Amino acid sequence: MPEATIDTGHTAWLLVSTALVLLMTPALALFYGGLNRSKGVLNMMMMSFSTIGLVSVLWLFYGFSAAFGTDTAGGLFGDLGQYFGSKTYIDQFWLATSEKPSGIGIPTYVFMVFQMTFAVITVALISGALSDRTKFGGWLVFAFGWATVVYFPVAHNVWGGGWIAQHLHPLDFAGGTAVHINAGAAALGVVLVLGKRIGWPRESMKPHNVPFVALGAGLLWFGWFGFNAGSELTVDGVTGLAFVNTQVATAAAVLGWVIVEWIRDRKPTLVGASSGAVAGLVAITPACGFIDSWAAVLLGLVAGIVCALAVSLKYRFGFDDSLDVVGVHFVGGWIGSLWLGFFANDKLNSAISDGLGAKNGLFFGGGAGQLGAQAGASAIVTVYSFVIAFALAFIIEKTIGFRVSSEAEVEGIDIAEHAESAYDITPGTGSASGAFALAGVGTSKTPAPVAEAPASETVAG
């Protein structure tokens, strides 16, 4: 066997991509935090940041083994002890084959941490549906359980060569099924247990900070290039295809969402444009390395339009998905997954038929087989994730409690759960003790007289 050597180009790209994907979770915190009401913004953002801490540790010790270890239990998950801790990471190179026994030149350690960031953001996505009413401790228990029982096995089945990959051969370049459908189905399961926020839908629960929303969406867009193009692992033509498709699909989705708002509401909004961008990013994720760029534009346009309409489903069916995780991630993930059944083209990516055992889409001579594979895999993940998430949330609610008290919800979950507030402008604290106090605003005291400047001094001088 030839000596394994590091391919510095591939490895450097994957390290950069890892940093980009990690950035997406703080970006998600900004996006969700801005969409939230002000009295719960810190709790909302804490759910994302705590997920980075919790899931990173779980992934190191057993998550990576469960997702990418050798098949056990008939391919349902990987060998939990194969990569336990770091005992075998350092000397291994990822994706060794008979043609290239030393692998593609990427240390397994690097691939492990790249996939770690996917696990982190998938769990964090669920939190957007739970805002303003979730105990922080309950969230941590749920995140631990769902990552262990759902995300790790699903990642194995979709990407790690597990049962779904062996029997259905679905295509999922960067996470339409494993990430977005998975998280969206879980979000629906949890909100059905938690119930509606007090006052929803009668009261207006508008975003408290639209610039936060736009900033978060922009950073998500930026990080998503590592999410999608990085998933090729190597640097080649498919990497470039995924990069371009990520951009044009997202751009088209912004237009699609804005068009719907313009026609329906007569006013396009920045929140809508930001949400459209996220919908496009979600939809292109499974397809970015398998379809042509013109098909990516059509996909983005469809996703922007359909997701803009789908967010209203919660009002029709009465489930309080606070920040539209179901309408954007679940629906957008399904759109992107099914799109492959029509537009997948092995002339753009030979791995479709050579390495993944899949077929071309319906419009490229593959018949309806791949469409059925995409629908089947997406349906299995939907049902499994929904059922387990519902069961976990129910158990947590009946034991330690998952929902805060009515008093805490009304007064503000930030104070109740974290003893802090995002915006403290009371007299005597922060900026109120600075410029306002000097001006005598909000205080009965008369400010001390200010000595006049010498005649030779000016404001500018």
CSV table of N, CA and C in Angstrom, one decimal, residues 1-11 91-108 232-236:
chain,number,residue,atom,x,y,z
A,1,MET,N,0.8,-1.2,0.0
A,1,MET,CA,0.0,0.0,0.0
A,1,MET,C,0.9,1.2,0.0
A,2,PRO,N,0.6,2.2,-0.9
A,2,PRO,CA,1.5,3.4,-1.0
A,2,PRO,C,1.3,4.2,0.3
A,3,GLU,N,2.4,4.9,0.6
A,3,GLU,CA,2.3,5.8,1.8
A,3,GLU,C,1.3,6.9,1.7
A,4,ALA,N,0.5,7.1,2.8
A,4,ALA,CA,-0.5,8.1,2.8
A,4,ALA,C,0.2,9.5,2.9
A,5,THR,N,-0.2,10.4,2.1
A,5,THR,CA,0.3,11.8,2.1
A,5,THR,C,-0.8,12.7,2.1
A,6,ILE,N,-0.6,13.9,2.7
A,6,ILE,CA,-1.7,14.9,2.8
A,6,ILE,C,-1.7,15.7,1.5
A,7,ASP,N,-2.9,15.8,0.9
A,7,ASP,CA,-3.1,16.7,-0.2
A,7,ASP,C,-3.4,18.1,0.4
A,8,THR,N,-2.4,19.0,0.3
A,8,THR,CA,-2.6,20.2,1.0
A,8,THR,C,-3.7,21.1,0.4
A,9,GLY,N,-3.9,21.0,-0.9
A,9,GLY,CA,-5.0,21.8,-1.4
A,9,GLY,C,-6.4,21.4,-1.0
A,10,HIS,N,-6.7,20.1,-1.0
A,10,HIS,CA,-7.9,19.5,-0.6
A,10,HIS,C,-8.1,19.8,0.9
A,11,THR,N,-7.1,19.6,1.7
A,11,THR,CA,-7.2,19.7,3.1
A,11,THR,C,-7.4,21.2,3.5
A,91,ASP,N,-3.8,8.9,12.2
A,91,ASP,CA,-3.1,8.1,11.2
A,91,ASP,C,-3.9,7.8,10.0
A,92,GLN,N,-5.2,8.1,10.0
A,92,GLN,CA,-6.1,7.7,8.9
A,92,GLN,C,-6.3,8.8,7.9
A,93,PHE,N,-6.5,8.4,6.7
A,93,PHE,CA,-6.9,9.3,5.6
A,93,PHE,C,-8.3,8.9,5.0
A,94,TRP,N,-9.1,9.9,4.8
A,94,TRP,CA,-10.5,9.6,4.5
A,94,TRP,C,-10.7,9.1,3.1
A,95,LEU,N,-11.7,8.2,2.9
A,95,LEU,CA,-12.1,7.7,1.6
A,95,LEU,C,-11.1,6.9,0.9
A,96,ALA,N,-10.4,6.0,1.6
A,96,ALA,CA,-9.5,5.1,0.9
A,96,ALA,C,-10.3,4.1,0.0
A,97,THR,N,-9.8,3.9,-1.2
A,97,THR,CA,-10.5,2.9,-2.1
A,97,THR,C,-9.4,2.0,-2.7
A,98,SER,N,-9.9,1.0,-3.5
A,98,SER,CA,-8.9,0.1,-4.1
A,98,SER,C,-8.1,0.8,-5.1
A,99,GLU,N,-8.6,1.9,-5.8
A,99,GLU,CA,-7.9,2.6,-6.7
A,99,GLU,C,-6.9,3.6,-6.1
A,100,LYS,N,-7.3,4.1,-4.9
A,100,LYS,CA,-6.4,5.0,-4.2
A,100,LYS,C,-6.4,4.6,-2.7
A,101,PRO,N,-5.5,3.6,-2.4
A,101,PRO,CA,-5.6,3.1,-1.1
A,101,PRO,C,-5.3,4.1,0.1
A,102,SER,N,-4.6,5.1,-0.2
A,102,SER,CA,-4.2,6.1,0.8
A,102,SER,C,-5.3,7.1,1.0
A,103,GLY,N,-6.4,7.0,0.2
A,103,GLY,CA,-7.5,8.0,0.3
A,103,GLY,C,-7.3,9.2,-0.6
A,104,ILE,N,-8.1,10.3,-0.3
A,104,ILE,CA,-8.0,11.5,-1.1
A,104,ILE,C,-7.1,12.5,-0.5
A,105,GLY,N,-6.3,12.1,0.5
A,105,GLY,CA,-5.3,13.0,1.0
A,105,GLY,C,-5.8,14.0,2.1
A,106,ILE,N,-7.0,13.7,2.6
A,106,ILE,CA,-7.6,14.5,3.7
A,106,ILE,C,-7.5,13.7,5.0
A,107,PRO,N,-6.8,14.2,6.0
A,107,PRO,CA,-6.8,13.4,7.3
A,107,PRO,C,-8.2,13.2,7.8
A,108,THR,N,-8.5,12.1,8.3
A,108,THR,CA,-9.8,11.8,8.9
A,108,THR,C,-10.2,12.8,10.0
A,232,GLU,N,-18.0,18.6,-1.5
A,232,GLU,CA,-17.3,17.8,-2.5
A,232,GLU,C,-16.0,17.3,-1.9
A,233,LEU,N,-15.6,17.8,-0.9
A,233,LEU,CA,-14.4,17.4,-0.1
A,233,LEU,C,-13.1,17.8,-0.9
A,234,THR,N,-13.0,17.5,-2.1
A,234,THR,CA,-11.9,17.9,-3.0
A,234,THR,C,-12.1,19.2,-3.7
A,235,VAL,N,-11.1,19.7,-4.4
A,235,VAL,CA,-11.2,20.9,-5.2
A,235,VAL,C,-11.2,20.5,-6.7
A,236,ASP,N,-12.4,20.5,-7.3
A,236,ASP,CA,-12.5,20.1,-8.7
A,236,ASP,C,-13.6,20.9,-9.4
